[in-house]
Short mmCIF file of C-alpha atoms in Angstrom, two decimals:
data_model
loop_
_atom_site.label_atom_id
_atom_site.label_comp_id
_atom_site.label_asym_id
_atom_site.label_seq_id
_atom_site.Cartn_x
_atom_site.Cartn_y
_atom_site.Cartn_z
CA UNK A 1 -31.45 17.92 3.40
CA UNK A 2 -32.34 15.86 0.34
CA UNK A 3 -32.12 18.92 -1.91
CA UNK A 4 -28.62 19.70 -0.69
CA UNK A 5 -27.36 16.18 -1.11
CA UNK A 6 -28.98 15.49 -4.46
CA UNK A 7 -26.34 17.12 -6.71
CA UNK A 8 -23.58 15.12 -5.08
CA UNK A 9 -25.54 11.88 -5.38
CA UNK A 10 -25.74 12.35 -9.15
CA UNK A 11 -21.91 12.33 -9.44
CA UNK A 12 -20.03 9.09 -10.05
CA UNK A 13 -18.34 7.90 -6.85
CA UNK A 14 -14.84 8.30 -8.38
CA UNK A 15 -15.54 11.92 -9.36
CA UNK A 16 -16.83 12.71 -5.89
CA UNK A 17 -13.70 11.31 -4.24
CA UNK A 18 -11.52 13.27 -6.68
CA UNK A 19 -13.30 16.52 -5.86
CA UNK A 20 -13.09 15.77 -2.15
CA UNK A 21 -9.35 15.15 -2.42
CA UNK A 22 -8.95 18.37 -4.45
CA UNK A 23 -10.91 20.36 -1.86
CA UNK A 24 -8.81 18.89 0.96
CA UNK A 25 -5.54 19.66 -0.89
CA UNK A 26 -6.57 23.26 -1.52
CA UNK A 27 -7.61 23.63 2.13
CA UNK A 28 -4.29 22.25 3.38
CA UNK A 29 -2.28 24.45 1.01
CA UNK A 30 -4.23 27.54 2.09
CA UNK A 31 -3.75 26.63 5.74
CA UNK A 32 -0.02 26.19 5.14
CA UNK A 33 0.14 29.53 3.35
CA UNK A 34 -1.70 31.32 6.15
CA UNK A 35 0.51 29.64 8.74
CA UNK A 36 3.75 30.61 7.03
CA UNK A 37 2.91 33.84 5.23
CA UNK A 38 5.11 36.78 6.04
CA UNK A 39 2.69 39.66 6.23
CA UNK A 40 4.98 41.73 8.44
CA UNK A 41 6.41 44.83 6.83
CA UNK A 42 10.20 45.08 6.69
CA UNK A 43 10.64 41.35 7.39
CA UNK A 44 14.11 40.17 6.22
CA UNK A 45 14.29 38.87 2.64
CA UNK A 46 15.15 35.27 1.84
CA UNK A 47 14.89 32.48 -0.72
CA UNK A 48 11.53 31.18 -1.91
CA UNK A 49 10.32 28.27 0.22
CA UNK A 50 8.34 25.15 -0.64
CA UNK A 51 4.93 24.38 0.86
CA UNK A 52 5.18 22.55 4.20
CA UNK A 53 8.95 21.97 3.94
CA UNK A 54 10.07 25.57 3.54
CA UNK A 55 13.82 25.73 2.76
CA UNK A 56 14.81 22.45 4.42
CA UNK A 57 15.60 20.66 1.15
CA UNK A 58 17.78 23.57 0.02
CA UNK A 59 19.84 23.80 3.23
CA UNK A 60 23.26 22.15 3.44
CA UNK A 61 23.18 20.77 6.99
CA UNK A 62 26.67 19.33 6.60
CA UNK A 63 28.09 22.82 6.19
CA UNK A 64 25.59 25.45 7.29
CA UNK A 65 28.21 28.25 7.62
CA UNK A 66 29.08 27.91 3.93
CA UNK A 67 25.39 27.76 2.98
CA UNK A 68 24.68 30.91 4.99
CA UNK A 69 27.70 32.64 3.43
CA UNK A 70 26.24 32.07 -0.03
CA UNK A 71 22.84 33.41 0.99
CA UNK A 72 24.45 36.42 2.67
CA UNK A 73 26.03 37.47 -0.64
CA UNK A 74 22.58 37.49 -2.23
CA UNK A 75 20.34 38.82 0.55
CA UNK A 76 22.63 40.82 2.86
CA UNK A 77 23.60 40.62 6.53
CA UNK A 78 20.06 39.89 7.77
CA UNK A 79 18.00 37.35 5.85
CA UNK A 80 15.27 34.82 6.55
CA UNK A 81 14.64 31.11 6.02
CA UNK A 82 11.66 28.86 6.62
CA UNK A 83 12.02 25.37 8.12
CA UNK A 84 8.51 23.90 7.86
CA UNK A 85 6.51 26.39 9.96
CA UNK A 86 9.50 27.69 11.89
CA UNK A 87 10.53 31.25 11.02
CA UNK A 88 14.30 31.67 11.12
CA UNK A 89 16.48 34.77 10.68
CA UNK A 90 20.24 34.57 10.13
CA UNK A 91 22.30 37.56 11.27
CA UNK A 92 25.81 38.16 9.91
CA UNK A 93 28.51 40.83 10.08
CA UNK A 94 29.96 42.39 13.21
CA UNK A 95 27.68 45.42 13.42
CA UNK A 96 24.46 43.43 12.93
CA UNK A 97 25.55 40.63 15.27
CA UNK A 98 26.57 43.20 17.88
CA UNK A 99 23.15 44.86 17.64
CA UNK A 100 21.37 41.52 17.91
CA UNK A 101 23.41 40.01 20.72
CA UNK A 102 24.24 43.06 22.84
CA UNK A 103 22.09 46.10 22.03
CA UNK A 104 18.90 44.01 21.71
CA UNK A 105 19.97 41.34 24.20
CA UNK A 106 16.73 41.57 26.22
CA UNK A 107 14.75 40.80 23.05
CA UNK A 108 16.92 38.01 21.62
CA UNK A 109 18.07 35.84 24.55
CA UNK A 110 15.33 33.21 24.50
CA UNK A 111 15.88 29.69 23.13
CA UNK A 112 13.79 27.86 20.52
CA UNK A 113 12.36 24.37 20.93
CA UNK A 114 14.94 21.57 21.21
CA UNK A 115 13.64 18.05 20.71
CA UNK A 116 16.43 16.64 22.89
CA UNK A 117 15.05 18.36 25.98
CA UNK A 118 11.49 17.21 25.36
CA UNK A 119 12.58 13.65 24.60
CA UNK A 120 14.28 13.35 27.99
CA UNK A 121 11.40 14.94 29.88
CA UNK A 122 13.06 18.28 30.67
CA UNK A 123 10.59 21.07 31.31
CA UNK A 124 10.99 24.85 31.51
CA UNK A 125 12.28 24.67 35.09
CA UNK A 126 14.62 21.75 34.37
CA UNK A 127 16.52 22.65 31.19
CA UNK A 128 19.96 23.54 32.55
CA UNK A 129 21.87 26.67 31.56
CA UNK A 130 22.67 26.31 27.85
CA UNK A 131 19.36 25.36 26.21
CA UNK A 132 16.93 26.65 28.85
CA UNK A 133 14.29 29.22 27.94
CA UNK A 134 15.03 32.82 28.92
CA UNK A 135 13.21 33.22 32.20
CA UNK A 136 13.47 33.06 35.97
CA UNK A 137 14.50 29.39 36.06
CA UNK A 138 17.42 30.05 33.73
CA UNK A 139 18.45 33.14 35.73
CA UNK A 140 18.36 31.20 39.01
CA UNK A 141 20.46 28.30 37.74
CA UNK A 142 22.95 30.48 35.88
CA UNK A 143 23.42 32.72 38.92
CA UNK A 144 23.89 29.66 41.14
CA UNK A 145 26.31 28.04 38.65
CA UNK A 146 28.52 31.13 38.40
CA UNK A 147 28.58 31.60 42.16
CA UNK A 148 29.39 27.93 42.79
CA UNK A 149 32.12 27.84 40.15
CA UNK A 150 33.72 30.83 41.88
CA UNK A 151 33.42 29.05 45.23
CA UNK A 152 35.41 26.18 43.80
CA UNK A 153 38.18 28.33 42.41
CA UNK A 154 37.04 30.06 39.23
CA UNK A 155 39.18 33.18 38.91
CA UNK A 156 41.35 32.18 41.86
CA UNK A 157 44.96 31.10 42.13
CA UNK A 158 43.95 27.67 43.46
CA UNK A 159 42.20 26.69 40.22
CA UNK A 160 45.05 28.06 38.10
CA UNK A 161 47.39 25.79 40.04
CA UNK A 162 45.04 22.89 39.36
CA UNK A 163 45.14 23.63 35.60
CA UNK A 164 48.95 23.87 35.68
CA UNK A 165 49.10 20.52 37.49
CA UNK A 166 46.88 18.89 34.85
CA UNK A 167 48.99 20.42 32.09
CA UNK A 168 51.98 18.71 33.73
CA UNK A 169 50.19 15.34 33.65
CA UNK A 170 49.38 15.83 29.98
CA UNK A 171 52.98 16.76 29.16
CA UNK A 172 54.12 13.56 30.87
CA UNK A 173 51.74 11.65 28.59
CA UNK A 174 53.25 13.44 25.58
CA UNK A 175 56.77 12.54 26.76
CA UNK A 176 55.78 8.88 27.03
CA UNK A 177 55.47 8.82 23.25
CA UNK A 178 59.28 9.27 22.97
CA UNK A 179 58.99 11.49 19.92
CA UNK A 180 56.83 9.01 18.00
CA UNK A 181 53.79 10.26 16.04
CA UNK A 182 50.51 10.32 17.96
CA UNK A 183 47.01 11.80 17.81
CA UNK A 184 46.51 14.17 20.80
CA UNK A 185 42.70 14.12 20.60
CA UNK A 186 41.71 11.76 23.44
CA UNK A 187 44.52 12.80 25.78
CA UNK A 188 43.66 16.46 25.27
CA UNK A 189 39.96 15.82 25.92
CA UNK A 190 40.82 13.87 29.06
CA UNK A 191 43.13 16.58 30.44
CA UNK A 192 40.74 19.48 29.83
CA UNK A 193 37.81 17.43 31.09
CA UNK A 194 39.71 16.67 34.31
CA UNK A 195 39.73 20.36 35.18
CA UNK A 196 35.96 20.65 35.04
CA UNK A 197 35.59 17.18 36.62
CA UNK A 198 37.55 18.38 39.65
CA UNK A 199 34.98 21.17 40.10
CA UNK A 200 31.81 19.21 39.32
CA UNK A 201 32.66 15.72 40.60
CA UNK A 202 35.56 16.47 42.96
CA UNK A 203 37.77 13.98 41.09
CA UNK A 204 39.82 13.41 37.93
CA UNK A 205 40.25 10.42 35.61
CA UNK A 206 43.48 8.79 34.48
CA UNK A 207 44.29 8.97 30.78
CA UNK A 208 44.16 5.19 30.42
CA UNK A 209 40.73 4.87 32.08
CA UNK A 210 38.83 2.90 29.42
CA UNK A 211 35.41 3.69 30.90
CA UNK A 212 36.04 7.43 30.84
CA UNK A 213 37.44 7.20 27.32
CA UNK A 214 34.07 5.84 26.22
CA UNK A 215 32.43 8.83 27.88
CA UNK A 216 34.73 11.20 25.99
CA UNK A 217 33.82 9.41 22.75
CA UNK A 218 30.19 10.23 23.52
CA UNK A 219 31.15 13.93 23.45
CA UNK A 220 32.18 13.63 19.82
CA UNK A 221 28.99 11.75 18.92
CA UNK A 222 26.78 14.36 20.60
CA UNK A 223 28.63 17.31 19.04
CA UNK A 224 28.67 15.75 15.56
CA UNK A 225 24.93 15.06 15.70
CA UNK A 226 24.37 18.82 15.46
CA UNK A 227 24.40 18.70 11.66
CA UNK A 228 22.25 15.57 11.34
CA UNK A 229 19.40 16.52 9.00
CA UNK A 230 17.14 14.08 10.85
CA UNK A 231 17.73 16.00 14.09
CA UNK A 232 17.06 19.31 12.34
CA UNK A 233 13.79 17.92 10.97
CA UNK A 234 12.82 16.51 14.39
CA UNK A 235 13.17 19.99 15.93
CA UNK A 236 10.48 21.31 13.58
CA UNK A 237 8.49 18.05 13.16
CA UNK A 238 8.70 16.44 16.64
CA UNK A 239 6.48 13.49 15.67
CA UNK A 240 9.44 12.07 13.71
CA UNK A 241 11.12 10.86 16.91
CA UNK A 242 8.29 8.37 17.38
CA UNK A 243 9.11 6.56 14.14
CA UNK A 244 10.78 3.16 14.68
CA UNK A 245 14.51 3.52 15.31
CA UNK A 246 14.65 7.32 14.87
CA UNK A 247 14.63 8.28 18.54
CA UNK A 248 17.22 5.64 19.39
CA UNK A 249 19.53 6.85 16.63
CA UNK A 250 19.28 10.51 17.61
CA UNK A 251 19.50 10.22 21.38
CA UNK A 252 21.61 7.12 22.12
CA UNK A 253 24.82 9.06 22.86
CA UNK A 254 22.98 11.63 24.98
CA UNK A 255 21.22 8.92 26.99
CA UNK A 256 24.50 7.06 27.59
CA UNK A 257 26.08 10.27 28.87
CA UNK A 258 23.11 10.83 31.18
CA UNK A 259 23.50 7.27 32.50
CA UNK A 260 27.13 8.01 33.37
CA UNK A 261 26.16 11.24 35.13
CA UNK A 262 23.23 9.60 36.95
CA UNK A 263 25.68 7.12 38.45
CA UNK A 264 27.92 9.88 39.78
CA UNK A 265 24.95 11.85 41.14
CA UNK A 266 23.63 8.71 42.86
CA UNK A 267 27.01 8.18 44.55
CA UNK A 268 26.97 11.79 45.74
CA UNK A 269 23.46 11.43 47.17
CA UNK A 270 24.49 8.36 49.14
CA UNK A 271 27.52 10.06 50.68
CA UNK A 272 26.13 13.60 50.88
CA UNK A 273 26.91 15.49 54.07
CA UNK A 274 25.29 18.93 54.47
CA UNK A 275 28.31 20.06 56.49
CA UNK A 276 30.81 19.11 53.75
CA UNK A 277 30.52 20.73 50.34
CA UNK A 278 32.93 18.79 48.13
CA UNK A 279 32.00 19.97 44.65
CA UNK A 280 29.32 21.43 42.36
CA UNK A 281 27.00 18.44 42.73
CA UNK A 282 27.09 18.70 46.52
CA UNK A 283 26.29 22.42 46.29
CA UNK A 284 23.32 21.70 44.02
CA UNK A 285 22.06 18.97 46.38
CA UNK A 286 22.21 21.53 49.17
CA UNK A 287 20.01 23.90 47.16
CA UNK A 288 17.60 21.04 46.47
CA UNK A 289 17.32 20.41 50.20
CA UNK A 290 16.49 24.08 50.83
CA UNK A 291 13.55 24.07 48.38
CA UNK A 292 12.31 20.54 49.07
CA UNK A 293 8.58 20.32 48.48
CA UNK A 294 8.41 23.23 46.00
CA UNK A 295 7.42 21.70 42.61
CA UNK A 296 8.12 25.01 40.84
CA UNK A 297 11.72 25.22 42.01
CA UNK A 298 14.53 25.09 39.46
CA UNK A 299 16.62 22.99 41.83
CA UNK A 300 15.50 19.46 41.12
CA UNK A 301 17.36 16.24 40.42
CA UNK A 302 16.31 16.44 36.77
CA UNK A 303 17.75 19.94 36.45
CA UNK A 304 20.90 18.85 38.27
CA UNK A 305 21.39 16.18 35.61
CA UNK A 306 21.03 18.53 32.64
CA UNK A 307 22.99 21.37 34.26
CA UNK A 308 25.93 19.09 35.02
CA UNK A 309 25.71 17.76 31.46
CA UNK A 310 25.79 21.32 30.06
CA UNK A 311 28.82 22.36 32.11
CA UNK A 312 30.60 19.05 31.57
CA UNK A 313 30.25 19.21 27.77
CA UNK A 314 30.86 22.96 27.42
CA UNK A 315 33.80 22.84 29.82
CA UNK A 316 35.54 20.12 27.86
CA UNK A 317 34.86 20.11 24.16
CA UNK A 318 35.35 23.76 23.22
CA UNK A 319 38.66 24.26 25.05
CA UNK A 320 40.04 20.88 24.00
CA UNK A 321 39.13 21.53 20.35
CA UNK A 322 40.73 24.98 20.44
CA UNK A 323 43.96 23.53 21.84
CA UNK A 324 44.01 20.84 19.16
CA UNK A 325 43.68 23.56 16.53
CA UNK A 326 46.51 25.39 18.28
CA UNK A 327 48.97 22.46 18.14
CA UNK A 328 48.09 21.92 14.48
CA UNK A 329 48.89 25.57 13.69
CA UNK A 330 52.19 25.37 15.59
CA UNK A 331 53.24 22.47 13.35
CA UNK A 332 52.12 24.29 10.21
CA UNK A 333 53.69 27.63 11.18
CA UNK A 334 57.03 26.79 12.84
CA UNK A 335 58.25 30.41 12.73
CA UNK A 336 55.30 31.48 14.88
CA UNK A 337 55.94 28.56 17.24
CA UNK A 338 59.61 29.55 17.54
CA UNK A 339 58.84 33.20 18.25
CA UNK A 340 56.30 32.24 20.94
CA UNK A 341 58.86 29.91 22.55
CA UNK A 342 61.44 32.68 22.65
CA UNK A 343 59.03 34.92 24.56
CA UNK A 344 58.20 32.09 26.98
CA UNK A 345 61.89 31.43 27.59
CA UNK A 346 62.52 35.12 28.21
CA UNK A 347 59.62 35.65 30.65
CA UNK A 348 59.27 32.27 32.40
CA UNK A 349 62.35 30.27 31.46
CA UNK A 350 62.53 26.52 30.83
CA UNK A 351 61.99 25.44 34.45
CA UNK A 352 59.46 27.90 35.90
CA UNK A 353 55.74 27.15 35.96
CA UNK A 354 53.50 29.53 33.98
CA UNK A 355 51.03 31.60 35.99
CA UNK A 356 48.23 33.93 34.93
CA UNK A 357 50.35 36.87 36.06
CA UNK A 358 52.76 36.07 33.23
CA UNK A 359 50.17 36.78 30.56
CA UNK A 360 50.54 40.56 30.86
CA UNK A 361 54.26 40.23 30.06
CA UNK A 362 53.75 37.93 27.06
CA UNK A 363 51.95 39.93 24.36
CA UNK A 364 52.99 37.67 21.49
CA UNK A 365 51.88 34.41 23.14
CA UNK A 366 48.63 36.10 24.14
CA UNK A 367 48.15 37.25 20.54
CA UNK A 368 48.83 33.73 19.22
CA UNK A 369 46.22 32.22 21.55
CA UNK A 370 43.64 34.82 20.53
CA UNK A 371 44.42 34.21 16.87
CA UNK A 372 43.98 30.46 17.38
CA UNK A 373 40.50 31.18 18.69
CA UNK A 374 39.68 33.63 15.90
CA UNK A 375 41.03 31.54 13.06
CA UNK A 376 39.73 28.16 14.27
CA UNK A 377 36.22 29.61 14.70
CA UNK A 378 35.05 26.49 16.54
CA UNK A 379 31.43 27.59 17.12
CA UNK A 380 30.58 29.16 13.76
CA UNK A 381 26.86 29.48 14.49
CA UNK A 382 26.79 29.37 18.28
CA UNK A 383 23.57 28.06 19.91
CA UNK A 384 20.30 29.25 18.31
CA UNK A 385 18.48 32.12 20.00
CA UNK A 386 14.82 33.13 19.80
CA UNK A 387 13.09 36.47 20.11
CA UNK A 388 11.02 36.86 23.27
CA UNK A 389 9.21 39.91 21.83
CA UNK A 390 8.98 41.88 18.58
CA UNK A 391 12.24 43.61 17.79
CA UNK A 392 14.37 45.09 15.00
CA UNK A 393 17.89 44.38 13.79
CA UNK A 394 19.57 46.43 11.09
CA UNK A 395 16.22 48.05 10.32
CA UNK A 396 14.41 44.76 9.72
CA UNK A 397 11.38 43.75 11.73
CA UNK A 398 11.71 40.38 13.55
CA UNK A 399 8.56 39.17 15.33
CA UNK A 400 8.33 37.39 18.65
CA UNK A 401 9.05 33.65 18.48
CA UNK A 402 11.50 33.85 15.58
CA UNK A 403 14.53 31.56 15.74
CA UNK A 404 17.80 33.50 15.36
CA UNK A 405 21.09 32.13 14.09
CA UNK A 406 24.11 34.38 14.70
CA UNK A 407 26.77 33.79 12.06
CA UNK A 408 29.91 34.10 14.20
CA UNK A 409 32.17 33.14 11.28
CA UNK A 410 31.14 36.38 9.58
CA UNK A 411 32.34 38.27 12.69
CA UNK A 412 35.64 36.48 13.33
CA UNK A 413 36.45 36.71 9.62
CA UNK A 414 34.83 40.07 8.84
CA UNK A 415 36.86 41.46 5.94
CA UNK A 416 36.15 45.04 6.99
CA UNK A 417 37.80 44.47 10.40
CA UNK A 418 40.60 41.89 10.09
CA UNK A 419 43.62 42.61 7.90
CA UNK A 420 44.01 38.97 6.83
CA UNK A 421 40.74 37.28 7.85
CA UNK A 422 41.45 33.96 6.12
CA UNK A 423 45.06 33.60 7.27
CA UNK A 424 46.60 32.64 10.60
CA UNK A 425 48.08 36.01 11.56
CA UNK A 426 48.78 36.77 15.28
CA UNK A 427 49.53 40.39 14.38
CA UNK A 428 45.76 40.92 14.33
CA UNK A 429 46.14 41.34 18.11
CA UNK A 430 49.36 43.39 18.21
CA UNK A 431 49.91 47.12 17.76
CA UNK A 432 52.85 48.69 15.94
CA UNK A 433 54.95 48.41 19.10
CA UNK A 434 54.26 44.69 19.51
CA UNK A 435 51.91 45.17 22.45
CA UNK A 436 48.72 43.18 22.79
CA UNK A 437 45.49 44.94 21.81
CA UNK A 438 41.90 43.90 22.44
CA UNK A 439 39.59 43.71 19.44
CA UNK A 440 35.88 44.46 19.78
CA UNK A 441 35.01 41.93 17.08
CA UNK A 442 36.71 39.09 18.98
CA UNK A 443 33.60 37.18 20.07
CA UNK A 444 34.50 33.46 20.31
CA UNK A 445 32.44 33.17 23.52
CA UNK A 446 29.41 34.93 22.01
CA UNK A 447 28.09 38.01 23.86
CA UNK A 448 25.12 39.48 25.67
CA UNK A 449 22.90 37.67 28.17
CA UNK A 450 23.89 34.26 26.79
CA UNK A 451 27.66 34.79 26.81
CA UNK A 452 29.53 31.55 27.59
CA UNK A 453 29.25 30.62 31.27
CA UNK A 454 32.80 29.25 31.33
CA UNK A 455 34.58 32.07 29.48
CA UNK A 456 36.88 32.91 32.41
CA UNK A 457 37.84 29.26 32.93
CA UNK A 458 38.44 28.73 29.21
CA UNK A 459 40.73 31.76 28.97
CA UNK A 460 42.74 30.46 31.94
CA UNK A 461 43.02 26.95 30.51
CA UNK A 462 44.02 28.10 27.05
CA UNK A 463 46.85 30.26 28.37
CA UNK A 464 48.23 27.79 30.93
CA UNK A 465 47.95 24.66 28.78
CA UNK A 466 49.28 26.29 25.60
CA UNK A 467 52.18 28.05 27.35
CA UNK A 468 53.17 24.83 29.15
CA UNK A 469 53.12 22.91 25.86
CA UNK A 470 55.44 25.32 24.07
CA UNK A 471 57.70 25.68 27.09
CA UNK A 472 58.39 21.94 27.16
CA UNK A 473 58.04 20.80 23.54
CA UNK A 474 58.56 21.67 19.93
CA UNK A 475 55.79 20.24 17.77
CA UNK A 476 56.43 19.15 14.21
CA UNK A 477 54.89 17.14 11.39
CA UNK A 478 55.93 13.45 11.43
CA UNK A 479 58.66 13.02 8.85
CA UNK A 480 56.95 10.21 6.96
CA UNK A 481 53.58 11.96 6.74
CA UNK A 482 52.26 14.67 4.38
CA UNK A 483 51.60 18.17 5.62
CA UNK A 484 48.22 18.19 7.41
CA UNK A 485 45.50 20.31 5.85
CA UNK A 486 43.58 22.95 7.73
CA UNK A 487 40.26 21.38 6.74
CA UNK A 488 37.68 21.04 9.49
CA UNK A 489 35.00 18.60 10.47
CA UNK A 490 31.74 20.54 10.45
CA UNK A 491 29.47 19.70 13.37
CA UNK A 492 28.07 21.48 16.37
CA UNK A 493 31.72 22.39 16.91
CA UNK A 494 34.19 22.93 14.07
CA UNK A 495 37.06 20.54 14.90
CA UNK A 496 40.29 19.85 13.01
CA UNK A 497 40.38 16.66 11.01
CA UNK A 498 42.30 13.90 12.82
CA UNK A 499 46.04 14.43 12.60
CA UNK A 500 49.24 13.14 14.16
CA UNK A 501 52.13 15.15 15.53
CA UNK A 502 55.53 14.61 17.08
CA UNK A 503 56.43 16.28 20.37
CA UNK A 504 60.17 16.81 20.81
CA UNK A 505 61.30 17.67 24.33
CA UNK A 506 63.13 21.01 24.33
#
């Protein structure tokens, strides 16, 4: 023992500490290299990454679609990034996205780690329907959610009538402005939210309800947090949320929304009657009663909270944002607005109420709505996926556990498919005879196993709300204001920048 320690004892203490620090640094760097090295053959190319941090400092989290577009030009449709020790592959272009989302759906439908779920104590069997891991719990809750939504009118005439009624309330709110300029944001959120509220909570909220307006404001805060670099770092370095003030900053809006939902769930539990199923929450409580005592069941109060949150947010923000884009485009393209109004007048008239049956006889309006969705591109990157097993996309090997980002902007604006990808052009969805045509690359609701749960409801709402708007009003730019720009606020959802419009009764 003395012989082994003697050489070190002859060194000055400062030199010994320096060598120890050097040895430790080399060890850590080697460990980092071994952890992150890409030894797989045919792994997608990508930019050089830094030790420990990977490409985080290079990424533009305020505008990831633009950052990915630049990398795509250099590395192709399938390329890789490194966020700390998280392997990430970005997939662009219709053919590659189609292969990843649809052809290889069984391999690519898992979800990566989300710090939000862990922070609030959600486990694998209590993670809702949007962010849940790909497994039996997710299948059970998604199947239940779809079935229950259908029970409460999804795809039926009764729900369409409910949407038409809410569109009437919103039009009355527009009329109350007497042609004066106003921002439709909050009113639009409230109206669209009321549709999903009637299914989930069995009730709606008035447009001047200050408490509910605060809840709707939370939607914006939660959606906009999607590009927060601190949140991105926390997903790959979870310990960050334990730093003073960090967790509170990241999760305040989410926690406030949960508090609102907890109150509604508590009221339902107090008045729950197993013989009277009033809404989605009641149906979920019934399932909870059936599996009481099974700790492995997906039907728990915790999962009820996050599932209701998922449906509430998804059922409001995306449709509302799309409609706000639509009214903006009608102001900016009055000739398109006028032509759509002429078709509405011809098919429905000024007094009749739009129904879903009318859509088949209104190819131009249908094309305009589809073009609003394509051009607005409100979910440019969708929700991240993760591979559940080794797979291949476009000939590249992608190992199990890799986070996948599907670049939906590259699909909705694929220059090889759309005649004018960067212009608002409803003719993208019309044939030479003016009849509506479906386009395979129209994927605003994503595709595959994780296709949007509320796609059918969203399509119904977009048609009935939009048609009712143009039937009753002409929208134009306020005379004392400059022409609004088509710039967008980049967040979890790509929303139009705040604008004002005038609604003139026809």
